[in-house]
Amino acid sequence: MHGNLTEVFKEKAEEVSANVFIAGNNKDGINYIETILEKKKIRRIAVLDVDESYSRQLLDHGFELIDRPFRDKASEIEASVTSAFCGIAETGTLVMQSDSEDLRLATMLPDIHFSVIDARSIVERANDLTYQLKDWFRNGNYTSFITGPSRTADIERVLTLGAHGPVQLHIIIKL
Amino acid sequence: MAYSSHRSYRRSVRQALDDDFLHAVLENFTKSYPASRSEAFSGKDIQSLVNEIAEIKKRSISKLDELFSQFKRKAEELGIIVQIAQTAEEACRIIEKIAEENDVKSIIKSKSMTSEEVHLNGYLESKGFEVIESDLGEWIIQLRHEGPSHMVMPAIHLSRTQVANLFSEVTAKAQNEDISTLVKVARKELRGKFINADMGITGANFAIAETGTIGLITNEGNARFVTTLPKVHVALIGLEKLVENIDDALKIIEVLPKNATGQKISSYVTWITGRSECTVSDTAKKKYHIVFLDNGRTVLAKDRIFSEILHCIRCGACANVCPVYGHIGGHKMGHIYIGPVGLVLTYFYHGLNNARFLADNCINCLACKEVCASGIDLPSLIKEVQIRIHETEGQPFLTKAAGKLLRNRKLFHRFLKIAKAGQKPFTSKDGFMRHLPLMLYRDHSFRSLPNLVSEPLRDRWGRIKPEIEDPVLKVGLFAGCLNDFVYPEQVESAVNLLADNNIETIFPEEQSCCGLPLMMMGDTKNTRMIAMQNVKAFEGGNYDFIITLCASCASFLRESYPGIVGLNENEITRVTGFSKKIVDFRSFVRANIKLSKKEKNNKVVTYHSPCHLARGLNIKMNPEDLITSAGYDFKKADHENSCCGFGGTYTLKFPEISEAQLNKKLNAIVSTGAEILVTECPGCIMQLRGGADRAKMKLQVLHLSEILNPANK
């Protein structure tokens, strides 16, 4: 069942220009991130709210982790790694609990955003999350649905990725 | 901008029609929208979703006060300051005060039509605040000091060249026309503004009463910055955005992006409940104000007719399919709110002066109703606004005169006989009036007009009606004005086809005009009178069916007659009995006649779908099968079910747009290479045949009856 949801999620996310990488384990995920960063010649990266093996390996391999708070470092953050609470297969959507200002900025500021989700967390439709959302909203909350990179078609209706948010969204699905 | 006269509005419309770039971009967009909408909704039952949205909005609007109280309570528990502004000015003043209290100098906004409605930017700027729009399209038009030309794509009317020139000015550096480069320029310029702004203003796509949550459905990512970086957030929200619960909101998220831009979902949906973390605030939490806007909404919510307009979820789809919008764009078809919904909202939110001449600009093709995410009967509401405006201003002379004339059948027919005599100097043998005196004709000369025939249907009926010995069916024939006085030959073909199949046709002489032109001019009283005349004419005839060859009449008689305002109970029963029997020619043929398959004649035929058939009667399939079994080759035309541009009284009011739409249709027909164009409405035939003649096209424009039974010709 979940295998199928992962496939559907991947297909839908790729339809809207997200890059989806299926990782057998965290190490595979981190290697994927490093490959992309090398290609883009990015050495400094904001890492937040993911398994600590991510920051450990990145540091070990010579990448620099940007310190919090991120508010004053807007121009320095070219890439970020965060995780998402779950995915919605029907639309290839990430669901993030983003109360933390730094977490929000980490997903908004850089050109490249990596988001890690657990394959088992993927639900079929947004309606499957009604109770979870209600629970989150009870005491105040900032929840984000993210589907693909940021985009605009405001000039001559020509679709351009990367309006104010990330130009590239990479989703790492950990099996 | 308030137009001073119908003429001045038409001059403005003319400007848009002459704008080649605008024409190209709108043509491009309106051509691709239906397919991308269809693709976005694939696998889903669109009608079912629309019904769900309609139910949600109806439920919410019926308890707006209750939902507001519930939202306010929840929100205040979470530390949000909630206020309600009764008027546009009050909304501006409240927001000004919030800005002053928080030492705000610079304000950054994400896209909000509600803020445009109240002229917020202009007000705040006049008070010395810096206001920057962050949505790319909104920023562009802000820099150009223009309003949006579309609900969702505000700068769609501009070319990349215009944007490049604008950005070059703004950045004091020459900017390249490449669109992805231009987007990068905006990204860079606005990034700094987000960081330095003291206050962020957003709208909201929905406000959930149950949890005190607002939702923002966006693509660019700017709303996320606007609600994160500045230490104060103000959300300005129309009361009608209130919904009961999270499932209601999820339904809106499911439908809005699909209908608006053909996306399955937007890049971002942001749900904000309570005060989020803000590291530059002295309380570590953002200052968060919500200002609900009334501006007439609570009154509208209680209006029996107009509460439906509050069901709008601001998707802009109505504009996307409107043929008028497709020719002139939002700056001319709108005030602040544009397109079909804008014609109604302008009247209520921006007053009579701004709506007076705009509201007339509806061709009543029903395309907007077909695509509305909430199923709003926009054409009826627009008509109702027109009636209200005329009630205030007094009915135009033309309406009063037409009313008197049409309701007196004998007088009307005598008038036509006089007109027929008077047309003599201008008519030609082949049935066209091509050279009316210029003063009567200048703007309307884009198509040739047909002659009134010397022997209308009602006069020749006695002579031509077939005698059937043992009829299998007895049908009453409703002719309608055009088939009676201009195109009786179409009826002859039809009646003889029926006779060949042992079906008897009776033409009750007491019938008159169906009344649609009167209804369209807002004369409900005379419409009612004429309707009862027609019902009476057909009563007691014991007809199995009542057929008509005019799609406009068919739709009006069948769908609208029972709902005519002012009928008493007895009249409603009689009218309903009458309307139930009304059937359009094609449907009657399909159900009751077995057509013989004819030999192929290798002539290419294409089809135009009349608005009142496709959308008035919901008969969306074209009659390709009937046409091919009659021996013709069928080629489907682009824009097959797009309006012919006639629109009855519309062509008199806005001939230039009527002409533009006609040309669009004729071009699509030329592309098929067809020598015959078939349709099922004499009104459409008049427009299309007249246009083809004026353009000297080798195109025959015929009624379906003439294709199925050409023996009559």
GROMACS .gro file of C-alpha atoms in nm, chain B residues 303-491:
model
  189
  478ASP     CA    1  -3.061   3.946  -0.028
  479ARG     CA    2  -3.283   3.677  -0.177
  480ILE     CA    3  -3.142   3.726  -0.526
  481PHE     CA    4  -2.789   3.852  -0.473
  482SER     CA    5  -2.659   3.652  -0.176
  483GLU     CA    6  -2.531   3.406  -0.438
  484ILE     CA    7  -2.264   3.654  -0.548
  485LEU     CA    8  -2.095   3.601  -0.212
  486HIS     CA    9  -2.031   3.242  -0.314
  487CYS     CA   10  -1.750   3.362  -0.540
  488ILE     CA   11  -1.414   3.215  -0.440
  489ARG     CA   12  -1.220   3.455  -0.662
  490CYS     CA   13  -1.086   3.202  -0.908
  491GLY     CA   14  -1.124   3.427  -1.216
  492ALA     CA   15  -1.253   3.142  -1.432
  493CYS     CA   16  -1.555   3.343  -1.542
  494ALA     CA   17  -1.323   3.594  -1.708
  495ASN     CA   18  -1.117   3.316  -1.860
  496VAL     CA   19  -1.412   3.191  -2.068
  497CYS     CA   20  -1.601   3.516  -2.128
  498PRO     CA   21  -1.595   3.609  -2.499
  499VAL     CA   22  -1.626   3.979  -2.413
  500TYR     CA   23  -1.331   3.962  -2.168
  501GLY     CA   24  -1.143   3.768  -2.433
  502HIS     CA   25  -1.163   4.066  -2.667
  503ILE     CA   26  -1.117   4.361  -2.434
  504GLY     CA   27  -0.948   4.241  -2.115
  505GLY     CA   28  -1.003   4.339  -1.755
  506HIS     CA   29  -0.930   4.710  -1.764
  507LYS     CA   30  -1.228   4.762  -1.993
  508MET     CA   31  -1.449   4.483  -1.865
  509GLY     CA   32  -1.442   4.583  -1.505
  510HIS     CA   33  -1.366   4.849  -1.251
  511ILE     CA   34  -1.156   4.693  -0.974
  512TYR     CA   35  -1.318   4.352  -0.991
  513ILE     CA   36  -1.309   4.236  -1.349
  514GLY     CA   37  -1.494   4.001  -1.578
  515PRO     CA   38  -1.848   3.871  -1.534
  516VAL     CA   39  -1.833   3.864  -1.154
  517GLY     CA   40  -1.693   4.216  -1.168
  518LEU     CA   41  -2.006   4.342  -1.346
  519VAL     CA   42  -2.206   4.246  -1.037
  520LEU     CA   43  -1.954   4.332  -0.764
  521THR     CA   44  -1.886   4.677  -0.907
  522TYR     CA   45  -2.253   4.769  -0.862
  523PHE     CA   46  -2.250   4.669  -0.496
  524TYR     CA   47  -1.900   4.760  -0.383
  525HIS     CA   48  -1.821   5.055  -0.605
  526GLY     CA   49  -2.161   5.200  -0.672
  527LEU     CA   50  -2.398   5.288  -0.952
  528ASN     CA   51  -2.172   5.547  -1.115
  529ASN     CA   52  -1.897   5.298  -1.174
  530ALA     CA   53  -2.130   5.016  -1.278
  531ARG     CA   54  -2.377   5.207  -1.492
  532PHE     CA   55  -2.233   5.142  -1.839
  533LEU     CA   56  -2.019   4.841  -1.754
  534ALA     CA   57  -2.312   4.625  -1.647
  535ASP     CA   58  -2.454   4.628  -2.000
  536ASN     CA   59  -2.148   4.455  -2.138
  537CYS     CA   60  -2.273   4.097  -2.115
  538ILE     CA   61  -2.363   3.897  -2.422
  539ASN     CA   62  -2.555   3.639  -2.215
  540CYS     CA   63  -2.374   3.345  -2.369
  541LEU     CA   64  -2.380   3.157  -2.034
  542ALA     CA   65  -2.011   3.054  -2.060
  543CYS     CA   66  -1.933   3.197  -1.716
  544LYS     CA   67  -2.211   3.004  -1.546
  545GLU     CA   68  -2.085   2.683  -1.703
  546VAL     CA   69  -1.738   2.724  -1.550
  547CYS     CA   70  -1.804   2.893  -1.215
  548ALA     CA   71  -1.642   2.705  -0.926
  549SER     CA   72  -1.946   2.772  -0.707
  550GLY     CA   73  -2.210   2.733  -0.979
  551ILE     CA   74  -2.325   3.093  -0.948
  552ASP     CA   75  -2.592   3.193  -1.200
  553LEU     CA   76  -2.386   3.494  -1.307
  554PRO     CA   77  -2.583   3.576  -1.623
  555SER     CA   78  -2.904   3.609  -1.421
  556LEU     CA   79  -2.736   3.824  -1.159
  557ILE     CA   80  -2.585   4.049  -1.426
  558LYS     CA   81  -2.929   4.081  -1.585
  559GLU     CA   82  -3.075   4.166  -1.248
  560VAL     CA   83  -2.812   4.440  -1.196
  561GLN     CA   84  -2.901   4.583  -1.537
  562ILE     CA   85  -3.268   4.587  -1.438
  563ARG     CA   86  -3.188   4.764  -1.112
  564ILE     CA   87  -2.980   5.024  -1.292
  565HIS     CA   88  -3.259   5.089  -1.542
  566GLU     CA   89  -3.515   5.107  -1.262
  567THR     CA   90  -3.310   5.381  -1.101
  568GLU     CA   91  -3.247   5.564  -1.423
  569GLY     CA   92  -3.579   5.492  -1.593
  570GLN     CA   93  -3.614   5.247  -1.877
  571PRO     CA   94  -3.444   5.345  -2.199
  572PHE     CA   95  -3.684   5.462  -2.468
  573LEU     CA   96  -3.603   5.161  -2.683
  574THR     CA   97  -3.718   4.926  -2.409
  575LYS     CA   98  -4.046   5.111  -2.351
  576ALA     CA   99  -4.121   5.119  -2.722
  577ALA     CA  100  -4.028   4.756  -2.775
  578GLY     CA  101  -4.240   4.653  -2.478
  579LYS     CA  102  -4.551   4.826  -2.615
  580LEU     CA  103  -4.494   4.679  -2.957
  581LEU     CA  104  -4.413   4.320  -2.877
  582ARG     CA  105  -4.696   4.261  -2.633
  583ASN     CA  106  -4.955   4.356  -2.893
  584ARG     CA  107  -4.928   4.078  -3.144
  585LYS     CA  108  -5.143   4.230  -3.415
  586LEU     CA  109  -4.965   4.564  -3.383
  587PHE     CA  110  -4.624   4.395  -3.398
  588HIS     CA  111  -4.712   4.205  -3.712
  589ARG     CA  112  -4.852   4.518  -3.875
  590PHE     CA  113  -4.526   4.697  -3.788
  591LEU     CA  114  -4.328   4.422  -3.955
  592LYS     CA  115  -4.543   4.446  -4.268
  593ILE     CA  116  -4.468   4.819  -4.283
  594ALA     CA  117  -4.100   4.755  -4.227
  595LYS     CA  118  -4.107   4.496  -4.500
  596ALA     CA  119  -4.253   4.750  -4.740
  597GLY     CA  120  -4.005   5.011  -4.625
  598GLN     CA  121  -3.706   4.784  -4.682
  599LYS     CA  122  -3.780   4.757  -5.056
  600PRO     CA  123  -3.521   5.011  -5.179
  601PHE     CA  124  -3.249   4.835  -4.986
  602THR     CA  125  -3.314   4.471  -5.055
  603SER     CA  126  -3.150   4.257  -5.316
  604LYS     CA  127  -3.272   3.948  -5.495
  605ASP     CA  128  -3.052   3.711  -5.300
  606GLY     CA  129  -3.212   3.806  -4.973
  607PHE     CA  130  -2.964   4.053  -4.822
  608MET     CA  131  -2.980   4.417  -4.730
  609ARG     CA  132  -2.632   4.539  -4.798
  610HIS     CA  133  -2.667   4.910  -4.852
  611LEU     CA  134  -2.876   5.074  -4.586
  612PRO     CA  135  -2.828   5.448  -4.560
  613LEU     CA  136  -2.495   5.500  -4.386
  614MET     CA  137  -2.630   5.698  -4.091
  615LEU     CA  138  -2.842   5.404  -3.981
  616TYR     CA  139  -2.577   5.154  -4.037
  617ARG     CA  140  -2.218   5.261  -3.991
  618ASP     CA  141  -2.119   5.070  -3.678
  619HIS     CA  142  -2.337   4.777  -3.767
  620SER     CA  143  -2.215   4.724  -4.122
  621PHE     CA  144  -1.991   4.434  -4.036
  622ARG     CA  145  -2.256   4.192  -4.151
  623SER     CA  146  -2.527   4.204  -4.414
  624LEU     CA  147  -2.878   4.200  -4.278
  625PRO     CA  148  -3.142   3.967  -4.415
  626ASN     CA  149  -3.464   4.085  -4.578
  627LEU     CA  150  -3.801   4.042  -4.418
  628VAL     CA  151  -3.972   3.793  -4.648
  629SER     CA  152  -4.271   3.899  -4.848
  630GLU     CA  153  -4.473   3.604  -4.721
  631PRO     CA  154  -4.400   3.520  -4.355
  632LEU     CA  155  -4.454   3.170  -4.228
  633ARG     CA  156  -4.787   3.250  -4.071
  634ASP     CA  157  -4.922   3.381  -4.402
  635ARG     CA  158  -4.799   3.088  -4.606
  636TRP     CA  159  -4.884   2.821  -4.353
  637GLY     CA  160  -5.226   2.742  -4.492
  638ARG     CA  161  -5.070   2.680  -4.830
  639ILE     CA  162  -4.764   2.478  -4.728
  640LYS     CA  163  -4.881   2.269  -4.437
  641PRO     CA  164  -4.867   1.899  -4.516
  642GLU     CA  165  -5.186   1.693  -4.473
  643ILE     CA  166  -5.119   1.373  -4.277
  644GLU     CA  167  -5.378   1.096  -4.277
  645ASP     CA  168  -5.282   0.884  -3.984
  646PRO     CA  169  -5.027   1.083  -3.785
  647VAL     CA  170  -4.816   0.891  -3.536
  648LEU     CA  171  -4.752   1.216  -3.348
  649LYS     CA  172  -4.909   1.560  -3.335
  650VAL     CA  173  -4.669   1.846  -3.268
  651GLY     CA  174  -4.727   2.214  -3.217
  652LEU     CA  175  -4.478   2.442  -3.390
  653PHE     CA  176  -4.342   2.749  -3.215
  654ALA     CA  177  -4.184   2.955  -3.489
  655GLY     CA  178  -4.031   3.258  -3.320
  656CYS     CA  179  -3.980   3.592  -3.494
  657LEU     CA  180  -3.686   3.503  -3.714
  658ASN     CA  181  -3.829   3.178  -3.847
  659ASP     CA  182  -4.165   3.345  -3.900
  660PHE     CA  183  -4.060   3.668  -4.074
  661VAL     CA  184  -3.710   3.608  -4.205
  662TYR     CA  185  -3.628   3.239  -4.246
  663PRO     CA  186  -3.952   3.045  -4.299
  664GLU     CA  187  -3.774   2.810  -4.539
  665GLN     CA  188  -3.593   2.649  -4.245
  666VAL     CA  189  -3.930   2.559  -4.094
   0.00000   0.00000   0.00000
